[in-house]
Short mmCIF file of C-alpha atoms and ligand atoms in Angstrom, two decimals:
data_model
loop_
_atom_site.label_atom_id
_atom_site.label_comp_id
_atom_site.label_asym_id
_atom_site.label_seq_id
_atom_site.Cartn_x
_atom_site.Cartn_y
_atom_site.Cartn_z
CA UNK A 1 127.96 152.53 80.57
CA UNK A 2 126.67 154.44 83.57
CA UNK A 3 128.33 153.95 86.95
CA UNK A 4 125.96 152.63 89.56
CA UNK A 5 126.78 155.34 92.09
CA UNK A 6 129.33 158.05 92.78
CA UNK A 7 129.98 159.12 96.36
CA UNK A 8 130.99 162.74 96.99
CA UNK A 9 133.23 164.06 99.80
CA UNK A 10 130.16 165.54 101.55
CA UNK A 11 128.66 162.07 102.09
CA UNK A 12 128.17 161.02 105.73
CA UNK A 13 126.94 157.68 107.02
CA UNK A 14 123.18 157.61 107.55
CA UNK A 15 121.74 157.78 111.06
CA UNK A 16 118.86 155.30 111.33
CA UNK A 17 117.03 157.85 113.49
CA UNK A 18 116.32 159.76 110.26
CA UNK A 19 114.77 156.78 108.50
CA UNK A 20 111.23 157.89 107.75
CA UNK A 21 109.72 154.91 109.58
CA UNK A 22 111.81 155.62 112.69
CA UNK A 23 110.81 159.28 112.59
CA UNK A 24 107.22 158.34 113.53
CA UNK A 25 108.68 157.64 117.00
CA UNK A 26 110.22 161.07 117.61
CA UNK A 27 109.38 163.61 114.87
CA UNK A 28 106.17 165.66 115.39
CA UNK A 29 105.97 166.02 111.58
CA UNK A 30 105.27 162.28 111.26
CA UNK A 31 104.08 161.11 114.68
CA UNK A 32 100.41 160.84 113.65
CA UNK A 33 101.21 157.93 111.28
CA UNK A 34 99.70 155.14 113.41
CA UNK A 35 96.54 157.05 114.23
CA UNK A 36 95.91 158.11 110.62
CA UNK A 37 96.65 154.62 109.37
CA UNK A 38 94.19 153.10 111.89
CA UNK A 39 91.47 155.51 110.79
CA UNK A 40 92.12 154.67 107.13
CA UNK A 41 91.85 150.93 107.81
CA UNK A 42 88.58 151.33 109.73
CA UNK A 43 87.21 153.47 106.90
CA UNK A 44 88.14 150.84 104.29
CA UNK A 45 86.52 148.02 106.28
CA UNK A 46 83.34 150.06 106.86
CA UNK A 47 83.06 150.86 103.16
CA UNK A 48 83.85 147.29 102.08
CA UNK A 49 86.77 148.38 99.85
CA UNK A 50 88.16 145.48 97.83
CA UNK A 51 91.50 144.27 99.14
CA UNK A 52 91.05 146.17 102.40
CA UNK A 53 88.59 143.93 104.27
CA UNK A 54 88.88 142.39 107.71
CA UNK A 55 89.85 139.10 106.03
CA UNK A 56 92.66 140.82 104.10
CA UNK A 57 94.11 142.50 107.17
CA UNK A 58 93.84 139.26 109.18
CA UNK A 59 95.81 137.60 106.36
CA UNK A 60 98.50 140.27 106.74
CA UNK A 61 98.66 139.75 110.51
CA UNK A 62 99.34 136.07 109.94
CA UNK A 63 102.00 136.71 107.29
CA UNK A 64 103.86 139.09 109.59
CA UNK A 65 103.84 136.79 112.62
CA UNK A 66 107.49 135.67 112.42
CA UNK A 67 109.01 139.10 111.91
CA UNK A 68 106.83 140.77 114.54
CA UNK A 69 107.06 138.24 117.37
CA UNK A 70 109.68 136.97 119.84
CA UNK A 71 111.25 140.43 119.79
CA UNK A 72 112.10 140.33 116.07
CA UNK A 73 111.50 143.49 114.05
CA UNK A 74 112.06 144.62 110.46
CA UNK A 75 114.10 147.65 111.56
CA UNK A 76 115.28 146.40 114.96
CA UNK A 77 118.92 145.26 115.23
CA UNK A 78 120.06 142.37 117.39
CA UNK A 79 116.57 141.12 118.20
CA UNK A 80 114.65 137.83 118.18
CA UNK A 81 115.55 135.69 115.16
CA UNK A 82 118.06 138.34 114.10
CA UNK A 83 119.95 138.26 117.39
CA UNK A 84 123.69 138.92 117.14
CA UNK A 85 124.24 136.20 119.74
CA UNK A 86 123.88 132.48 118.94
CA UNK A 87 120.24 131.43 119.16
CA UNK A 88 119.42 128.91 121.82
CA UNK A 89 118.53 125.77 119.87
CA UNK A 90 118.07 122.20 120.99
CA UNK A 91 120.45 120.67 118.44
CA UNK A 92 123.79 122.22 119.44
CA UNK A 93 126.60 119.71 119.09
CA UNK A 94 129.99 119.75 120.72
CA UNK A 95 132.66 119.10 118.10
CA UNK A 96 136.20 118.50 119.37
CA UNK A 97 138.53 121.22 118.13
CA UNK A 98 140.69 118.78 116.13
CA UNK A 99 137.67 117.42 114.26
CA UNK A 100 136.23 120.77 113.22
CA UNK A 101 135.95 121.42 109.50
CA UNK A 102 138.88 123.66 108.80
CA UNK A 103 136.94 126.49 107.23
CA UNK A 104 135.45 124.00 104.74
CA UNK A 105 137.99 124.96 102.10
CA UNK A 106 139.08 127.99 100.12
CA UNK A 107 137.10 131.28 100.11
CA UNK A 108 135.52 130.24 96.80
CA UNK A 109 134.46 126.89 98.27
CA UNK A 110 133.12 128.62 101.37
CA UNK A 111 131.07 130.98 99.19
CA UNK A 112 129.72 128.02 97.27
CA UNK A 113 128.66 126.24 100.48
CA UNK A 114 127.08 129.35 102.00
CA UNK A 115 125.23 130.01 98.73
CA UNK A 116 123.92 126.47 98.71
CA UNK A 117 122.74 126.70 102.33
CA UNK A 118 121.11 130.11 101.78
CA UNK A 119 119.33 128.91 98.64
CA UNK A 120 118.12 125.81 100.45
CA UNK A 121 116.83 127.94 103.34
CA UNK A 122 114.79 130.12 100.99
CA UNK A 123 116.96 132.78 99.31
CA UNK A 124 116.20 133.38 95.62
CA UNK A 125 119.34 135.47 95.17
CA UNK A 126 122.68 135.26 97.00
CA UNK A 127 125.74 137.49 96.56
CA UNK A 128 128.87 138.41 98.47
CA UNK A 129 130.65 141.71 99.05
CA UNK A 130 133.27 143.10 101.39
CA UNK A 131 131.60 145.40 103.93
CA UNK A 132 131.89 149.00 102.72
CA UNK A 133 131.56 150.96 105.96
CA UNK A 134 129.93 153.87 104.15
CA UNK A 135 126.76 151.78 103.94
CA UNK A 136 126.70 150.97 107.66
CA UNK A 137 124.40 153.22 109.68
CA UNK A 138 126.32 155.63 111.91
CA UNK A 139 123.77 154.94 114.67
CA UNK A 140 120.96 152.51 115.34
CA UNK A 141 117.60 153.84 116.42
CA UNK A 142 115.69 151.95 119.12
CA UNK A 143 112.14 153.35 119.41
CA UNK A 144 110.46 153.33 122.80
CA UNK A 145 113.79 153.08 124.66
CA UNK A 146 115.42 155.82 126.73
CA UNK A 147 114.22 157.80 129.74
CA UNK A 148 111.58 159.74 127.83
CA UNK A 149 110.54 156.71 125.75
CA UNK A 150 111.38 158.62 122.57
CA UNK A 151 114.10 156.19 121.57
CA UNK A 152 117.81 155.61 121.91
CA UNK A 153 120.40 156.28 119.20
CA UNK A 154 123.55 154.24 119.99
CA UNK A 155 126.45 154.04 117.52
CA UNK A 156 126.72 150.92 115.36
CA UNK A 157 129.63 148.77 116.50
CA UNK A 158 130.48 145.35 115.11
CA UNK A 159 132.49 142.52 116.62
CA UNK A 160 136.06 142.72 115.32
CA UNK A 161 136.77 141.17 111.93
CA UNK A 162 133.21 141.21 110.62
CA UNK A 163 134.00 142.59 107.18
CA UNK A 164 132.20 140.21 104.80
CA UNK A 165 128.55 140.44 103.79
CA UNK A 166 126.24 137.74 102.46
CA UNK A 167 123.42 139.58 100.68
CA UNK A 168 120.22 137.65 100.03
CA UNK A 169 117.11 138.50 98.02
CA UNK A 170 113.60 137.08 98.07
CA UNK A 171 111.37 137.63 95.06
CA UNK A 172 107.82 138.76 95.76
CA UNK A 173 104.76 137.31 94.06
CA UNK A 174 103.96 139.18 90.86
CA UNK A 175 100.17 138.96 91.03
CA UNK A 176 99.88 139.95 94.67
CA UNK A 177 102.13 142.96 94.11
CA UNK A 178 100.00 143.85 91.07
CA UNK A 179 97.08 144.63 93.42
CA UNK A 180 99.02 147.58 94.95
CA UNK A 181 97.98 149.36 97.01
CA UNK A 182 95.92 146.87 99.04
CA UNK A 183 96.29 144.71 102.15
CA UNK A 184 96.86 141.77 99.79
CA UNK A 185 99.98 143.49 98.43
CA UNK A 186 101.07 144.43 101.97
CA UNK A 187 100.66 140.80 103.05
CA UNK A 188 103.11 139.73 100.36
CA UNK A 189 105.74 142.22 101.56
CA UNK A 190 105.24 141.12 105.17
CA UNK A 191 105.37 137.42 104.26
CA UNK A 192 108.77 138.12 102.75
CA UNK A 193 109.95 139.98 105.85
CA UNK A 194 108.93 136.99 107.96
CA UNK A 195 110.79 134.68 105.60
CA UNK A 196 113.82 136.99 105.67
CA UNK A 197 113.92 136.89 109.48
CA UNK A 198 113.88 133.09 109.41
CA UNK A 199 116.38 132.99 106.50
CA UNK A 200 118.96 135.44 107.87
CA UNK A 201 118.68 134.02 111.40
CA UNK A 202 119.15 130.47 110.10
CA UNK A 203 122.09 131.32 107.81
CA UNK A 204 123.72 133.15 110.75
CA UNK A 205 123.19 130.13 112.98
CA UNK A 206 124.82 127.88 110.34
CA UNK A 207 127.84 130.19 110.20
CA UNK A 208 128.14 130.23 113.99
CA UNK A 209 127.98 126.43 114.05
CA UNK A 210 130.95 126.52 111.65
CA UNK A 211 132.87 128.55 114.22
CA UNK A 212 132.46 132.13 113.04
CA UNK A 213 130.63 135.27 114.12
CA UNK A 214 127.46 136.21 112.25
CA UNK A 215 125.18 139.26 112.38
CA UNK A 216 121.83 138.72 110.64
CA UNK A 217 120.04 141.88 109.57
CA UNK A 218 116.86 142.96 107.78
CA UNK A 219 116.43 146.73 107.28
CA UNK A 220 118.50 147.58 110.37
CA UNK A 221 122.25 148.22 110.77
CA UNK A 222 123.25 148.85 107.12
CA UNK A 223 121.74 149.96 103.80
CA UNK A 224 120.62 146.96 101.75
CA UNK A 225 120.48 148.62 98.33
CA UNK A 226 124.18 149.59 97.95
CA UNK A 227 125.23 146.27 99.50
CA UNK A 228 123.15 144.42 96.89
CA UNK A 229 124.71 146.58 94.16
CA UNK A 230 128.24 145.85 95.44
CA UNK A 231 127.39 142.13 95.61
CA UNK A 232 126.37 142.18 91.95
CA UNK A 233 122.71 141.37 92.58
CA UNK A 234 121.13 144.64 91.48
CA UNK A 235 121.37 148.16 90.10
CA UNK A 236 120.00 151.40 91.56
CA UNK A 237 116.84 152.88 90.07
CA UNK A 238 114.70 155.99 89.92
CA UNK A 239 112.14 154.57 92.35
CA UNK A 240 114.67 153.81 95.11
CA UNK A 241 114.61 150.03 95.65
CA UNK A 242 117.27 148.00 93.90
CA UNK A 243 116.37 146.49 90.53
CA UNK A 244 117.43 142.90 89.94
CA UNK A 245 117.50 141.13 86.57
CA UNK A 246 115.32 138.33 87.97
CA UNK A 247 112.54 140.25 89.74
CA UNK A 248 113.03 143.92 88.87
CA UNK A 249 112.17 145.97 92.00
CA UNK A 250 109.85 143.19 93.25
CA UNK A 251 112.41 141.87 95.72
CA UNK A 252 113.22 142.13 99.44
CA UNK A 253 116.80 142.15 100.67
CA UNK A 254 118.50 141.03 103.87
CA UNK A 255 122.07 140.22 104.84
CA UNK A 256 124.41 138.46 107.23
CA UNK A 257 127.62 140.26 108.19
CA UNK A 258 130.38 137.88 109.24
CA UNK A 259 134.06 137.26 109.88
CA UNK A 260 133.93 134.03 107.86
CA UNK A 261 136.86 134.31 105.36
CA UNK A 262 134.71 134.46 102.23
CA UNK A 263 137.24 136.51 100.24
CA UNK A 264 134.46 138.63 98.76
CA UNK A 265 135.32 141.34 96.23
CA UNK A 266 132.97 143.98 94.86
CA UNK A 267 131.31 142.68 91.77
CA UNK A 268 129.04 145.41 90.42
CA UNK A 269 126.98 144.62 87.34
CA UNK A 270 125.38 146.78 84.69
CA UNK A 271 122.40 145.43 82.77
CA UNK A 272 121.16 148.79 81.54
CA UNK A 273 118.86 149.95 84.37
CA UNK A 274 120.22 153.49 84.72
CA UNK A 275 119.95 154.28 80.99
CA UNK A 276 116.45 152.77 80.97
CA UNK A 277 115.35 154.84 83.98
CA UNK A 278 116.69 157.95 82.22
CA UNK A 279 114.04 157.60 79.50
CA UNK A 280 111.26 155.90 81.45
CA UNK A 281 109.86 157.89 84.45
CA UNK A 282 106.76 155.67 84.71
CA UNK A 283 107.15 155.40 88.50
CA UNK A 284 107.47 159.18 88.87
CA UNK A 285 104.43 159.76 86.65
CA UNK A 286 102.36 157.18 88.56
CA UNK A 287 103.18 158.17 92.13
CA UNK A 288 99.94 159.66 93.52
CA UNK A 289 101.80 162.22 95.65
CA UNK A 290 104.77 163.10 93.43
CA UNK A 291 107.33 161.49 95.75
CA UNK A 292 109.60 160.32 92.93
CA UNK A 293 111.79 162.62 90.85
CA UNK A 294 111.75 163.15 87.11
CA UNK A 295 114.91 164.27 85.29
CA UNK A 296 118.53 163.28 85.84
CA UNK A 297 120.28 161.96 88.93
CA UNK A 298 121.59 164.41 91.51
CA UNK A 299 123.55 164.46 94.77
CA UNK A 300 120.92 166.58 96.57
CA UNK A 301 118.66 164.86 99.09
CA UNK A 302 115.01 165.88 99.52
CA UNK A 303 114.82 166.01 103.34
CA UNK A 304 116.59 164.44 106.34
CA UNK A 305 115.34 160.97 105.37
CA UNK A 306 117.35 160.95 102.15
CA UNK A 307 121.09 161.11 102.68
CA UNK A 308 122.82 163.51 100.23
CA UNK A 309 126.21 163.06 98.61
CA UNK A 310 125.55 160.07 96.34
CA UNK A 311 124.75 160.56 92.67
CA UNK A 312 121.33 158.93 92.34
CA UNK A 313 117.59 159.61 92.21
CA UNK A 314 116.24 160.78 95.58
CA UNK A 315 112.69 159.93 96.63
CA UNK A 316 110.73 162.12 99.02
CA UNK A 317 110.06 159.52 101.70
CA UNK A 318 108.10 162.00 103.85
CA UNK A 319 105.30 162.45 101.32
CA UNK A 320 105.45 158.75 100.46
CA UNK A 321 105.02 157.78 104.12
CA UNK A 322 102.12 160.22 104.53
CA UNK A 323 100.43 158.54 101.58
CA UNK A 324 100.87 155.16 103.29
CA UNK A 325 99.05 156.56 106.34
CA UNK A 326 96.32 157.91 104.06
CA UNK A 327 95.83 154.48 102.42
CA UNK A 328 96.32 152.44 105.62
CA UNK A 329 98.79 150.03 103.98
CA UNK A 330 102.13 150.39 102.28
CA UNK A 331 101.69 151.58 98.69
CA UNK A 332 103.84 149.88 96.05
CA UNK A 333 102.29 151.56 92.99
CA UNK A 334 105.79 152.48 91.77
CA UNK A 335 106.87 148.83 91.94
CA UNK A 336 103.68 147.71 90.19
CA UNK A 337 104.12 150.03 87.19
CA UNK A 338 107.88 149.54 86.70
CA UNK A 339 108.65 147.83 83.36
CA UNK A 340 111.28 145.70 85.13
CA UNK A 341 108.49 144.23 87.27
CA UNK A 342 107.63 141.62 84.69
CA UNK A 343 106.43 138.09 85.12
CA UNK A 344 108.23 135.24 83.43
CA UNK A 345 108.13 134.77 79.68
CA UNK A 346 110.19 134.68 76.52
CA UNK A 347 109.14 138.18 75.40
CA UNK A 348 110.24 139.65 78.75
CA UNK A 349 113.61 137.93 78.37
CA UNK A 350 113.97 139.51 74.90
CA UNK A 351 113.11 142.95 76.33
CA UNK A 352 115.71 142.54 79.08
CA UNK A 353 118.30 141.57 76.50
CA UNK A 354 117.46 144.62 74.34
CA UNK A 355 117.83 146.90 77.39
CA UNK A 356 121.44 145.76 77.83
CA UNK A 357 122.31 147.56 74.54
CA UNK A 358 121.34 150.91 76.16
CA UNK A 359 119.90 152.31 72.93
CA UNK A 360 117.66 155.24 73.78
CA UNK A 361 115.21 154.63 70.95
CA UNK A 362 114.76 150.97 71.90
CA UNK A 363 114.28 151.90 75.55
CA UNK A 364 111.67 154.52 74.59
CA UNK A 365 109.86 151.98 72.43
CA UNK A 366 109.86 149.41 75.24
CA UNK A 367 108.41 151.97 77.68
CA UNK A 368 105.61 152.73 75.20
CA UNK A 369 104.94 149.06 74.53
CA UNK A 370 104.71 148.43 78.27
CA UNK A 371 101.83 150.90 78.38
CA UNK A 372 100.16 149.71 75.14
CA UNK A 373 100.13 146.13 76.42
CA UNK A 374 98.50 147.16 79.70
CA UNK A 375 101.37 146.10 81.95
CA UNK A 376 101.37 147.79 85.34
CA UNK A 377 97.55 148.03 85.56
CA UNK A 378 96.11 147.30 88.99
CA UNK A 379 94.89 143.72 89.43
CA UNK A 380 91.62 143.02 91.24
CA UNK A 381 92.68 141.79 94.71
CA UNK A 382 89.67 139.43 94.81
CA UNK A 383 91.71 137.09 92.60
CA UNK A 384 93.54 135.83 95.67
CA UNK A 385 90.44 134.59 97.50
CA UNK A 386 88.80 133.36 94.30
CA UNK A 387 91.81 131.15 93.64
CA UNK A 388 92.48 132.45 90.10
CA UNK A 389 96.20 133.03 89.73
CA UNK A 390 98.69 133.96 92.40
S1 LIG B 401 105.29 153.74 97.37
FE1 LIG B 401 103.58 154.90 96.45
S2 LIG B 401 103.69 156.93 97.43
FE2 LIG B 401 105.66 155.92 97.77
S3 LIG B 401 106.96 156.56 96.07
FE3 LIG B 401 106.02 154.62 95.43
S4 LIG B 401 104.16 155.25 94.33
FE4 LIG B 401 104.85 157.03 95.51
S1 LIG B 402 109.40 152.72 86.45
FE1 LIG B 402 110.88 153.24 84.88
S2 LIG B 402 112.03 154.97 85.74
FE2 LIG B 402 110.95 154.00 87.42
S3 LIG B 402 112.43 152.55 88.26
FE3 LIG B 402 111.18 151.42 86.78
S4 LIG B 402 112.33 151.54 84.88
FE4 LIG B 402 113.16 153.11 86.24
#
């Protein structure tokens, strides 16, 4: 069985300033992103490109409303719904100290209650892990702040004792993601970010009401993929995002970091993803700008946006991001074509079971069958407005 990751002595914590999205704020190599993206969108609307119309982009604006309003941001720590301070709500109740629930039981019982609350509030997947500080950003990046407006880069510091992580995943709609790249696909990713802001903020507020500290977080503050791996929700993959048994790479991740005594231990799982990626390469072959690697895993990064020192597959996020600007939306072709990005069905369950045996010849056959059966083809985005599927 392959190990999910190996971390070398050269590894250093990642500075969020080098995240490719943050670099648009300070790096001349990527600072034309917004302008190029705007031009691409106007061009699509003028030409009447399917899935890129005014209606489609208006749909996206609506889906993103929660995560882009009241100060909340996908990559912005300690903001809006994901504030590190208790949110001001109208239903705060004073509970006398002697009547407080004493931790609501053992760590296992606490985990069970948090899982139940998180599922109720919208999480499809919930896992727990101790906080491995290697996955915490060394520094935040706050665009637009600072004297020159180019952004501030303060170190990440947590309240004392916050060493437990609740990792949560939200599955994305298969048919909408199958239209990638379009504004319909982008809407589905942004809907999930909005839901994640509400979910992580609400779970954090529940934990605070129980008497503990809670730090809700989307893509800020710490790396979601290794946390999800440590929590047993996912495995790493060639295309970068974590692959889950339930949704493949079609999942968004968020977390709450807390001092609640959850007693989490690392619980990595192996359901055959690494061995499958070793023979597959569909994402690398399908990427329009060659941003994904073929061949074996390495510890070498591609540029400052990929942090070296971990044995894995490294994407070139610079060329990927430039392609997003060229298209005017995020892309998602690699997610669309991935054989783990299946819908529901008995035959998919059989394929997943076969993959756990890690037989190369079976994996090769499954990759071929995925192509023969037409999986991963782009879906006409008009389906959404015509009401067929979705
Ligand atoms: S999102 Fe698109 S451009 Fe980026 S790696 Fe995937 S396929 Fe390539
Ligand atoms: S497309 Fe293939 S190689 Fe790429 S992540 Fe999916 S299974 Fe792995």
